[in-house]
Coordinates of N, CA and C in Angstrom, one line a residue:
Chain A
X1 N 0.9 1.2 21.0 CA 1.5 1.3 19.7 C 0.8 0.4 18.7
X2 N 0.4 0.9 17.6 CA -0.3 0.1 16.6 C 0.7 -0.8 16.0
X3 N 0.4 -2.1 15.9 CA 1.3 -3.1 15.3 C 0.5 -4.1 14.5
X4 N 1.1 -4.5 13.4 CA 0.6 -5.5 12.5 C 1.8 -6.5 12.3
X5 N 1.5 -7.8 12.6 CA 2.6 -8.8 12.4 C 2.0 -9.9 11.6
X6 N 2.6 -10.1 10.4 CA 2.2 -11.1 9.4 C 3.0 -12.4 9.7
X7 N 2.4 -13.5 9.3 CA 3.1 -14.8 9.5 C 2.5 -15.7 8.4
X8 N 3.1 -16.9 8.2 CA 2.6 -17.9 7.3 C 3.3 -18.0 6.0
X9 N 4.2 -17.0 5.7 CA 4.9 -17.1 4.4 C 5.8 -18.3 4.3
X10 N 6.0 -18.8 3.1 CA 6.8 -20.0 2.9 C 7.2 -20.2 1.5
X11 N 8.0 -21.2 1.2 CA 8.3 -21.7 -0.1 C 7.3 -22.8 -0.5
X12 N 6.6 -22.6 -1.5 CA 5.6 -23.7 -1.9 C 5.7 -23.9 -3.4
X13 N 5.2 -25.1 -3.8 CA 5.2 -25.4 -5.2 C 4.0 -24.8 -5.9
X14 N 4.1 -24.6 -7.2 CA 2.9 -24.1 -8.0 C 1.7 -25.1 -7.8
X15 N 0.6 -24.5 -7.7 CA -0.7 -25.2 -7.6 C -1.0 -25.5 -6.1
X16 N -0.1 -25.3 -5.2 CA -0.4 -25.6 -3.8 C -1.1 -24.4 -3.1
X17 N -1.4 -24.6 -1.9 CA -2.1 -23.5 -1.1 C -1.3 -23.1 0.1
X18 N -1.6 -21.9 0.6 CA -0.9 -21.3 1.7 C -1.9 -20.3 2.4
X19 N -1.8 -20.2 3.7 CA -2.7 -19.3 4.5 C -1.8 -18.3 5.2
X20 N -2.0 -17.1 5.0 CA -1.3 -16.0 5.7 C -2.1 -15.5 6.8
X21 N -1.5 -15.0 7.9 CA -2.2 -14.4 9.0 C -1.6 -13.1 9.3
X22 N -2.4 -12.2 9.9 CA -1.9 -10.9 10.4 C -2.5 -10.7 11.7
X23 N -1.6 -10.5 12.7 CA -2.1 -10.2 14.1 C -2.0 -8.8 14.4
X24 N -3.1 -8.2 14.8 CA -3.2 -6.7 15.0 C -3.2 -6.4 16.5
X25 N -2.6 -5.3 16.8 CA -2.7 -4.9 18.2 C -2.5 -3.4 18.3
X26 N -2.9 -2.8 19.4 CA -2.8 -1.4 19.7 C -3.9 -0.5 19.1
X27 N -4.9 -1.1 18.6 CA -6.1 -0.3 18.1 C -7.3 -1.2 18.1
X28 N -8.5 -0.6 17.9 CA -9.7 -1.3 17.9 C -9.9 -1.9 16.5
X29 N -9.5 -3.2 16.4 CA -9.4 -3.9 15.1 C -10.7 -3.8 14.4
X30 N -11.8 -4.0 15.1 CA -13.1 -4.1 14.5 C -13.6 -2.8 13.9
X31 N -12.9 -1.7 14.1 CA -13.3 -0.4 13.6 C -12.8 -0.2 12.1
X32 N -11.8 -0.9 11.7 CA -11.1 -0.6 10.5 C -11.2 -1.7 9.4
X33 N -11.3 -1.2 8.2 CA -11.1 -2.1 7.0 C -9.6 -2.5 7.0
X34 N -9.3 -3.6 6.5 CA -7.9 -4.2 6.4 C -7.6 -4.6 5.0
X35 N -6.4 -4.7 4.7 CA -5.9 -5.0 3.3 C -4.7 -5.9 3.3
X36 N -4.6 -6.6 2.2 CA -3.3 -7.3 1.9 C -2.7 -6.6 0.6
X37 N -1.4 -6.3 0.7 CA -0.7 -5.7 -0.4 C 0.6 -6.5 -0.6
X38 N 0.9 -6.8 -1.8 CA 2.2 -7.6 -2.0 C 3.2 -6.8 -2.9
X39 N 4.4 -7.2 -2.8 CA 5.4 -6.5 -3.5 C 6.5 -7.5 -4.0
X40 N 6.5 -7.7 -5.3 CA 7.5 -8.6 -5.8 C 8.9 -8.0 -5.8
X41 N 9.9 -8.8 -5.8 CA 11.3 -8.2 -5.7 C 11.5 -7.2 -6.9
X42 N 11.9 -6.0 -6.5 CA 12.3 -4.9 -7.4 C 11.1 -4.3 -8.1
X43 N 9.9 -4.6 -7.6 CA 8.7 -4.0 -8.1 C 8.0 -3.1 -7.1
X44 N 7.0 -2.4 -7.6 CA 6.2 -1.5 -6.7 C 5.1 -2.4 -6.0
X45 N 4.4 -1.8 -5.0 CA 3.4 -2.5 -4.3 C 2.2 -2.8 -5.2
X46 N 1.6 -3.9 -5.0 CA 0.4 -4.3 -5.7 C -0.7 -4.7 -4.7
X47 N -1.8 -4.0 -4.7 CA -2.9 -4.3 -3.8 C -3.5 -5.6 -4.2
X48 N -3.8 -6.4 -3.2 CA -4.3 -7.8 -3.4 C -5.8 -7.9 -3.0
X49 N -6.1 -7.5 -1.8 CA -7.5 -7.7 -1.3 C -7.7 -6.8 -0.2
X50 N -9.0 -6.4 0.0 CA -9.4 -5.6 1.2 C -10.7 -6.2 1.8
X51 N -10.9 -5.9 3.0 CA -12.1 -6.4 3.7 C -12.6 -5.4 4.7
X52 N -13.9 -5.1 4.7 CA -14.5 -4.1 5.6 C -14.5 -4.6 7.0
X53 N -15.0 -3.7 7.9 CA -14.9 -4.0 9.3 C -15.7 -5.2 9.8
X54 N -16.8 -5.5 9.1 CA -17.6 -6.6 9.5 C -17.7 -7.7 8.4
X55 N -16.7 -7.6 7.5 CA -16.6 -8.6 6.4 C -17.8 -8.3 5.4
X56 N -18.5 -7.3 5.5 CA -19.6 -7.0 4.6 C -19.2 -6.5 3.2
X57 N -18.0 -5.9 3.2 CA -17.5 -5.4 1.9 C -16.1 -6.1 1.7
X58 N -15.9 -6.7 0.6 CA -14.7 -7.4 0.2 C -14.4 -7.2 -1.2
X59 N -13.1 -6.9 -1.5 CA -12.7 -6.6 -2.9 C -11.4 -7.3 -3.2
X60 N -11.2 -7.7 -4.4 CA -10.0 -8.4 -4.8 C -9.4 -7.8 -6.1
X61 N -8.1 -7.9 -6.2 CA -7.4 -7.6 -7.5 C -7.8 -8.7 -8.5
X62 N -7.9 -8.3 -9.7 CA -8.3 -9.3 -10.8 C -7.3 -10.5 -10.8
X63 N -6.0 -10.2 -10.5 CA -5.0 -11.3 -10.6 C -5.2 -12.4 -9.6
X64 N -6.0 -12.2 -8.6 CA -6.1 -13.2 -7.5 C -7.6 -13.6 -7.3
X65 N -8.5 -12.9 -7.9 CA -9.9 -13.2 -7.7 C -10.2 -14.6 -8.1
X66 N -10.9 -15.4 -7.3 CA -11.2 -16.8 -7.5 C -10.2 -17.7 -7.0
X67 N -9.0 -17.2 -6.6 CA -7.9 -18.1 -6.1 C -7.6 -17.7 -4.6
X68 N -7.7 -16.4 -4.3 CA -7.4 -16.0 -2.9 C -8.7 -15.6 -2.2
X69 N -8.7 -15.8 -0.9 CA -9.9 -15.4 -0.1 C -9.4 -14.7 1.2
X70 N -9.9 -13.5 1.3 CA -9.5 -12.7 2.5 C -10.6 -12.8 3.6
X71 N -10.2 -12.9 4.8 CA -11.2 -13.0 5.9 C -10.6 -12.4 7.2
X72 N -11.5 -12.2 8.2 CA -11.0 -11.6 9.4 C -11.8 -12.2 10.6
X73 N -11.2 -12.2 11.7 CA -11.8 -12.6 13.0 C -11.6 -11.5 14.0
X74 N -12.7 -10.7 14.2 CA -12.5 -9.5 15.0 C -12.3 -9.9 16.5
X75 N -12.8 -11.1 16.9 CA -12.6 -11.5 18.2 C -11.1 -11.8 18.5
X76 N -10.4 -12.2 17.5 CA -9.0 -12.6 17.6 C -8.1 -11.5 17.1
X77 N -8.7 -10.3 16.7 CA -7.9 -9.2 16.1 C -6.9 -9.7 15.0
X78 N -7.5 -10.5 14.1 CA -6.7 -11.2 13.1 C -7.3 -11.1 11.7
X79 N -6.4 -11.0 10.7 CA -6.7 -10.9 9.3 C -6.0 -12.1 8.6
X80 N -6.7 -12.7 7.6 CA -6.2 -13.9 7.0 C -6.2 -13.7 5.5
X81 N -5.4 -14.4 4.8 CA -5.4 -14.5 3.3 C -5.2 -16.0 3.0
X82 N -6.2 -16.6 2.5 CA -6.1 -18.0 2.0 C -5.8 -17.9 0.5
X83 N -4.6 -18.5 0.2 CA -4.1 -18.5 -1.2 C -4.1 -19.9 -1.8
X84 N -5.0 -20.1 -2.8 CA -5.0 -21.4 -3.5 C -4.5 -21.3 -4.9
X85 N -4.2 -22.5 -5.5 CA -3.7 -22.5 -6.9 C -2.6 -21.5 -7.1
X86 N -1.6 -21.5 -6.2 CA -0.6 -20.5 -6.3 C 0.2 -20.7 -7.6
X87 N 0.7 -19.5 -8.1 CA 1.5 -19.5 -9.3 C 2.8 -18.8 -9.0
X88 N 3.7 -19.0 -9.9 CA 5.1 -18.4 -9.7 C 5.0 -16.9 -9.6
X89 N 4.0 -16.3 -10.4 CA 3.9 -14.8 -10.3 C 3.3 -14.3 -9.0
X90 N 2.9 -15.2 -8.1 CA 2.4 -14.8 -6.8 C 3.6 -14.6 -5.8
X91 N 4.8 -14.9 -6.3 CA 6.0 -14.7 -5.4 C 6.1 -13.3 -5.1
X92 N 6.2 -13.0 -3.8 CA 6.3 -11.6 -3.3 C 6.4 -11.6 -1.8
X93 N 6.6 -10.4 -1.3 CA 6.5 -10.1 0.1 C 5.1 -9.6 0.3
X94 N 4.4 -10.3 1.2 CA 3.0 -9.9 1.5 C 2.8 -9.1 2.7
X95 N 2.3 -7.9 2.6 CA 2.1 -7.0 3.7 C 0.6 -7.0 4.1
X96 N 0.4 -6.9 5.4 CA -0.9 -6.6 5.9 C -0.9 -5.1 6.2
X97 N -2.0 -4.4 5.8 CA -2.0 -2.9 6.0 C -3.4 -2.5 6.5
X98 N -3.4 -1.6 7.4 CA -4.7 -1.1 7.9 C -5.1 0.1 7.1
X99 N -6.4 0.2 6.9 CA -7.0 1.5 6.4 C -6.6 2.6 7.4
X100 N -6.2 3.7 6.9 CA -5.7 4.7 7.8 C -6.8 5.3 8.7
X101 N -8.0 5.2 8.3 CA -9.1 5.8 9.0 C -10.2 4.7 9.3
X102 N -10.7 4.8 10.5 CA -11.7 3.7 10.9 C -13.1 4.4 11.3
X103 N -13.5 5.4 10.6 CA -14.8 6.0 10.9 C -15.9 5.2 10.3
X104 N -15.7 4.8 9.1 CA -16.8 4.0 8.4 C -16.5 2.5 8.4
X105 N -15.2 2.2 8.1 CA -14.8 0.8 8.1 C -15.2 0.0 6.9
X106 N -15.8 0.7 5.9 CA -16.3 0.1 4.7 C -15.3 0.4 3.5
X107 N -15.1 -0.5 2.6 CA -14.2 -0.3 1.5 C -14.7 0.8 0.6
X108 N -13.8 1.5 0.0 CA -14.1 2.4 -1.1 C -14.9 3.6 -0.6
X109 N -14.7 4.0 0.6 CA -15.4 5.2 1.2 C -14.4 6.2 1.6
X110 N -13.3 6.2 1.0 CA -12.3 7.2 1.3 C -11.3 6.9 2.4
X111 N -11.3 5.8 2.9 CA -10.5 5.4 4.1 C -9.3 4.5 3.7
X112 N -9.3 4.0 2.5 CA -8.4 2.9 2.1 C -7.0 3.4 1.6
X113 N -6.5 4.3 2.3 CA -5.0 4.5 2.2 C -4.4 3.9 3.5
X114 N -3.2 3.5 3.4 CA -2.7 2.5 4.3 C -1.7 3.1 5.3
X115 N -2.1 2.9 6.6 CA -1.3 3.3 7.7 C -1.8 2.7 9.0
X116 N -0.9 1.8 9.6 CA 0.4 1.4 9.2 C 0.4 0.2 8.3
X117 N 1.6 -0.3 8.0 CA 1.8 -1.5 7.3 C 2.6 -2.5 8.2
X118 N 2.4 -3.8 8.0 CA 3.3 -4.7 8.8 C 4.6 -4.8 8.2
X119 N 5.4 -5.7 8.7 CA 6.8 -5.9 8.1 C 6.9 -6.8 6.9
X120 N 5.8 -7.5 6.7 CA 5.7 -8.4 5.5 C 6.1 -9.9 5.8
X121 N 5.5 -10.8 5.1 CA 5.9 -12.2 5.2 C 6.1 -12.7 3.7
X122 N 7.3 -13.4 3.5 CA 7.6 -13.7 2.1 C 7.0 -15.0 1.7
X123 N 6.5 -14.9 0.4 CA 5.9 -16.1 -0.2 C 6.7 -16.4 -1.5
X124 N 7.2 -17.6 -1.6 CA 7.9 -17.9 -2.8 C 7.2 -19.2 -3.4
X125 N 6.8 -19.0 -4.7 CA 6.2 -20.1 -5.4 C 7.1 -20.6 -6.5
X126 N 7.6 -21.8 -6.3 CA 8.6 -22.4 -7.2 C 8.7 -23.9 -7.1
X127 N 8.9 -24.5 -8.2 CA 9.1 -26.0 -8.2 C 10.5 -26.4 -7.9
Chain B
X1 N -9.6 -0.5 -14.8 CA -8.5 -0.3 -13.8 C -7.8 1.0 -14.1
X2 N -7.6 1.8 -13.0 CA -6.9 3.1 -13.2 C -5.4 2.8 -13.1
X3 N -4.7 3.2 -14.1 CA -3.3 3.0 -14.2 C -2.6 4.3 -13.8
X4 N -1.7 4.2 -12.9 CA -0.9 5.4 -12.4 C 0.5 5.3 -13.0
X5 N 0.9 6.3 -13.7 CA 2.2 6.4 -14.3 C 3.0 7.4 -13.6
X6 N 4.1 7.0 -13.0 CA 5.0 8.0 -12.3 C 6.2 8.3 -13.2
X7 N 6.6 9.6 -13.1 CA 7.8 10.1 -13.7 C 8.5 11.1 -12.9
X8 N 9.8 11.2 -13.1 CA 10.7 10.2 -13.9 C 10.8 8.9 -13.1
X9 N 11.4 7.9 -13.7 CA 11.7 6.7 -13.0 C 12.7 6.9 -11.9
X10 N 13.8 7.7 -12.2 CA 14.8 8.0 -11.3 C 15.1 9.5 -11.3
X11 N 15.3 10.1 -10.2 CA 15.6 11.5 -10.0 C 16.9 11.6 -9.3
X12 N 17.9 12.1 -9.9 CA 19.2 12.2 -9.3 C 19.5 13.6 -8.8
X13 N 19.5 13.8 -7.5 CA 19.6 15.2 -7.0 C 20.6 15.2 -5.8
X14 N 21.0 16.3 -5.4 CA 21.9 16.5 -4.3 C 21.1 17.0 -3.0
X15 N 21.6 16.7 -1.8 CA 20.9 17.2 -0.6 C 20.8 18.7 -0.7
X16 N 19.6 19.2 -0.3 CA 19.3 20.6 -0.3 C 18.5 21.0 -1.6
X17 N 18.6 20.2 -2.6 CA 17.8 20.5 -3.8 C 16.3 20.2 -3.7
X18 N 15.6 20.7 -4.6 CA 14.1 20.5 -4.7 C 13.8 19.3 -5.6
X19 N 12.9 18.4 -5.1 CA 12.5 17.3 -5.9 C 11.0 17.4 -6.3
X20 N 10.7 17.2 -7.6 CA 9.4 17.3 -8.0 C 9.0 15.9 -8.7
X21 N 8.1 15.2 -8.1 CA 7.7 13.9 -8.6 C 6.3 14.0 -9.2
X22 N 6.1 13.3 -10.3 CA 4.8 13.3 -11.0 C 4.1 12.0 -11.0
X23 N 2.8 12.0 -10.9 CA 2.0 10.8 -11.0 C 0.8 11.2 -11.9
X24 N 0.6 10.5 -13.0 CA -0.5 10.7 -13.9 C -1.4 9.5 -13.9
X25 N -2.7 9.8 -13.8 CA -3.7 8.7 -13.8 C -4.3 8.5 -15.2
X26 N -4.7 7.3 -15.5 CA -5.3 7.0 -16.8 C -6.7 7.5 -16.9
X27 N -7.4 7.8 -15.8 CA -8.7 8.5 -15.7 C -8.7 9.3 -14.5
X28 N -9.7 10.2 -14.4 CA -9.8 11.2 -13.3 C -9.9 10.5 -12.0
X29 N -9.2 11.0 -11.0 CA -9.2 10.5 -9.6 C -9.6 11.7 -8.7
X30 N -10.6 11.5 -7.9 CA -10.9 12.6 -6.9 C -9.6 12.7 -6.0
X31 N -9.3 14.0 -5.7 CA -8.1 14.2 -4.9 C -8.3 13.6 -3.5
X32 N -9.5 13.4 -3.1 CA -9.8 12.8 -1.8 C -9.2 11.4 -1.7
X33 N -9.1 10.8 -2.8 CA -8.8 9.3 -2.9 C -7.4 9.1 -3.4
X34 N -6.4 10.0 -3.1 CA -5.1 9.9 -3.6 C -4.1 10.1 -2.5
X35 N -3.0 9.2 -2.6 CA -2.0 9.2 -1.5 C -0.6 9.0 -2.1
X36 N 0.4 9.4 -1.3 CA 1.8 9.2 -1.6 C 2.4 8.4 -0.5
X37 N 3.4 7.5 -0.8 CA 4.1 6.8 0.2 C 5.6 6.9 -0.1
X38 N 6.4 6.7 0.9 CA 7.9 6.6 0.8 C 8.3 5.2 1.2
X39 N 9.2 4.6 0.5 CA 9.7 3.3 0.9 C 11.3 3.4 0.8
X40 N 11.9 3.0 1.9 CA 13.3 2.8 2.0 C 13.6 1.3 1.9
X41 N 14.9 1.0 1.5 CA 15.3 -0.3 1.3 C 15.1 -1.2 2.5
X42 N 14.4 -2.3 2.4 CA 14.2 -3.3 3.4 C 13.1 -2.9 4.4
X43 N 12.3 -1.8 4.1 CA 11.2 -1.4 4.9 C 9.9 -1.4 4.2
X44 N 8.8 -1.4 4.9 CA 7.5 -1.3 4.4 C 7.3 0.2 3.9
X45 N 6.4 0.4 3.0 CA 6.1 1.8 2.6 C 5.5 2.5 3.8
X46 N 5.7 3.8 3.8 CA 5.3 4.7 4.9 C 4.4 5.8 4.2
X47 N 3.2 6.0 4.8 CA 2.3 7.0 4.3 C 2.9 8.4 4.5
X48 N 2.9 9.2 3.4 CA 3.4 10.6 3.5 C 2.2 11.6 3.4
X49 N 1.4 11.4 2.3 CA 0.4 12.3 1.9 C -0.9 11.6 1.7
X50 N -2.0 12.1 2.1 CA -3.3 11.6 1.8 C -4.2 12.7 1.4
X51 N -5.3 12.4 0.7 CA -6.2 13.5 0.1 C -5.4 14.4 -0.8
X52 N -4.4 13.9 -1.4 CA -3.6 14.6 -2.4 C -2.6 15.7 -1.8
X53 N -3.0 16.2 -0.7 CA -2.2 17.4 -0.2 C -2.1 17.4 1.3
X54 N -2.6 16.4 2.0 CA -2.5 16.4 3.5 C -1.4 15.6 4.0
X55 N -0.5 16.2 4.8 CA 0.6 15.4 5.3 C 0.1 14.5 6.4
X56 N 0.6 13.3 6.4 CA 0.3 12.3 7.5 C 1.1 12.7 8.8
X57 N 0.6 12.1 9.8 CA 1.2 12.5 11.1 C 2.7 12.3 11.1
X58 N 3.4 13.3 11.6 CA 4.9 13.2 11.7 C 5.7 13.5 10.5
X59 N 5.0 13.8 9.4 CA 5.7 14.0 8.1 C 6.1 15.5 8.1
X60 N 7.4 15.8 7.8 CA 7.9 17.1 7.8 C 7.3 18.0 6.8
X61 N 7.3 19.3 7.0 CA 6.6 20.2 6.1 C 7.4 20.5 4.8
X62 N 8.5 19.9 4.7 CA 9.2 20.0 3.4 C 8.6 19.1 2.3
X63 N 7.7 18.2 2.8 CA 6.9 17.3 1.8 C 5.6 18.0 1.6
X64 N 5.2 18.2 0.3 CA 3.9 18.7 0.0 C 3.4 18.0 -1.3
X65 N 2.0 17.9 -1.3 CA 1.4 17.3 -2.4 C 0.4 18.2 -3.0
X66 N 0.2 18.0 -4.3 CA -0.8 18.9 -5.0 C -1.4 18.1 -6.2
X67 N -2.4 18.7 -6.8 CA -2.9 18.1 -8.0 C -4.4 17.7 -7.9
X68 N -4.9 17.4 -9.1 CA -6.3 17.0 -9.1 C -6.6 16.3 -10.5
X69 N -7.7 15.6 -10.6 CA -8.0 15.0 -11.9 C -7.1 13.9 -12.3
X70 N -6.2 14.1 -13.2 CA -5.3 13.1 -13.7 C -3.8 13.4 -13.4
X71 N -3.6 14.5 -12.8 CA -2.2 14.9 -12.6 C -1.9 15.3 -11.2
X72 N -1.0 14.6 -10.5 CA -0.7 14.9 -9.1 C 0.8 15.0 -9.0
X73 N 1.3 15.8 -8.0 CA 2.7 16.1 -7.8 C 3.0 16.0 -6.3
X74 N 4.2 15.4 -6.1 CA 4.8 15.4 -4.7 C 6.0 16.2 -4.8
X75 N 6.2 17.2 -4.0 CA 7.3 18.0 -3.9 C 8.1 17.9 -2.6
X76 N 9.4 17.8 -2.7 CA 10.2 17.8 -1.5 C 11.0 19.1 -1.6
X77 N 10.8 20.0 -0.8 CA 11.3 21.4 -1.0 C 12.9 21.4 -0.9
X78 N 13.4 20.7 0.1 CA 14.9 20.7 0.3 C 15.2 19.3 0.7
X79 N 15.9 18.5 -0.1 CA 16.2 17.2 0.2 C 17.1 17.0 1.4
X80 N 16.7 16.2 2.3 CA 17.5 15.8 3.4 C 18.1 14.4 3.1
X81 N 19.2 14.0 3.7 CA 19.8 12.7 3.5 C 18.8 11.6 3.6
X82 N 17.9 11.7 4.6 CA 16.9 10.6 4.8 C 15.8 10.5 3.8
X83 N 15.8 11.5 2.9 CA 14.7 11.5 1.9 C 15.0 10.7 0.6
X84 N 16.2 10.2 0.5 CA 16.6 9.5 -0.7 C 16.0 8.1 -0.5
X85 N 15.0 7.8 -1.4 CA 14.2 6.6 -1.2 C 13.3 6.5 -2.5
X86 N 12.4 5.5 -2.5 CA 11.5 5.3 -3.6 C 10.1 5.8 -3.1
X87 N 9.4 6.5 -4.0 CA 8.1 7.1 -3.7 C 7.1 6.5 -4.7
X88 N 5.9 6.2 -4.1 CA 4.8 5.6 -4.8 C 3.5 6.5 -4.6
X89 N 2.8 6.6 -5.7 CA 1.5 7.2 -5.6 C 0.4 6.0 -5.5
X90 N -0.8 6.4 -5.0 CA -1.8 5.4 -4.9 C -3.2 6.1 -5.1
X91 N -4.1 5.4 -5.8 CA -5.5 5.8 -5.8 C -6.3 4.8 -5.1
X92 N -7.3 5.2 -4.3 CA -8.1 4.3 -3.5 C -9.6 4.6 -3.6
X93 N -10.0 5.2 -4.8 CA -11.4 5.6 -5.0 C -12.1 4.5 -5.8
X94 N -11.4 3.7 -6.5 CA -12.0 2.7 -7.4 C -11.3 1.4 -7.3
X95 N -12.0 0.3 -7.2 CA -11.4 -1.0 -7.2 C -11.1 -1.5 -8.6
X96 N -9.9 -2.0 -8.8 CA -8.9 -2.3 -7.9 C -8.1 -1.1 -7.4
X97 N -7.7 -1.0 -6.2 CA -6.8 0.0 -5.7 C -5.5 -0.2 -6.5
X98 N -4.9 0.9 -6.9 CA -3.7 0.8 -7.7 C -2.6 1.7 -7.2
X99 N -1.4 1.3 -7.4 CA -0.2 2.1 -7.1 C 0.5 2.4 -8.4
X100 N 1.3 3.5 -8.4 CA 2.2 3.8 -9.5 C 3.4 2.9 -9.4
X101 N 4.3 3.0 -10.4 CA 5.5 2.1 -10.5 C 6.6 2.7 -9.7
X102 N 6.5 3.9 -9.2 CA 7.5 4.4 -8.3 C 8.5 5.4 -9.0
X103 N 9.0 6.3 -8.2 CA 10.1 7.2 -8.6 C 11.2 7.0 -7.5
X104 N 12.4 6.7 -8.0 CA 13.5 6.6 -7.1 C 14.2 7.9 -7.0
X105 N 14.3 8.5 -5.8 CA 15.1 9.7 -5.6 C 16.5 9.3 -5.1
X106 N 17.5 9.5 -6.0 CA 18.8 9.0 -5.7 C 19.8 10.2 -5.5
X107 N 20.8 9.9 -4.8 CA 21.9 10.9 -4.5 C 22.7 11.1 -5.8
X108 N 22.9 12.3 -6.2 CA 23.7 12.6 -7.4 C 25.2 12.6 -7.0

């Protein structure tokens, strides 16, 4: 069974840092691009960042570029999101999501629709 | 950035009725790079449709997608009780990947 399990969410003060992790199982992790998507309470999903199979292609949403860094460790079947200079508007449930297809594994080649998603880890930024 | 605008915001229907959901893009999107998701309360979104018209694995055939360019539609032919949820469209052809604001299908 394909499974994605996020961890690392917490309550943090503005300006602080946090690192999220996503443990993947049930599929060949190194074949697939991976993504982080967040959802603020009562809002729709917002794509945050994506990373290709070998970290050769990486993209960020404008709202997080320069503050967040996505990375992966294929040996550990894990995806990470380092979040620095956190703001109150970063408060959301953060989902790890797999690109639905792993034929190419590179971003923006038609594979970046998401299936499956993890259950999410909550991040609250507040003083 | 490609902005996706979904309408209506809320659709109030009864079980057995037909639901038609719209998603309009601010610029043309290849149908290859268009998807729909369903989200129920307290759950992660679930992939319904990819490539604008292809049902994901396990999705019943009462769900269908259509459209091209800037106008896309998700149709639920006969609403079942489990279909009352929020639906989101997504484009994944251009960075940043974007989602629509959602349409809530509510029980009338």
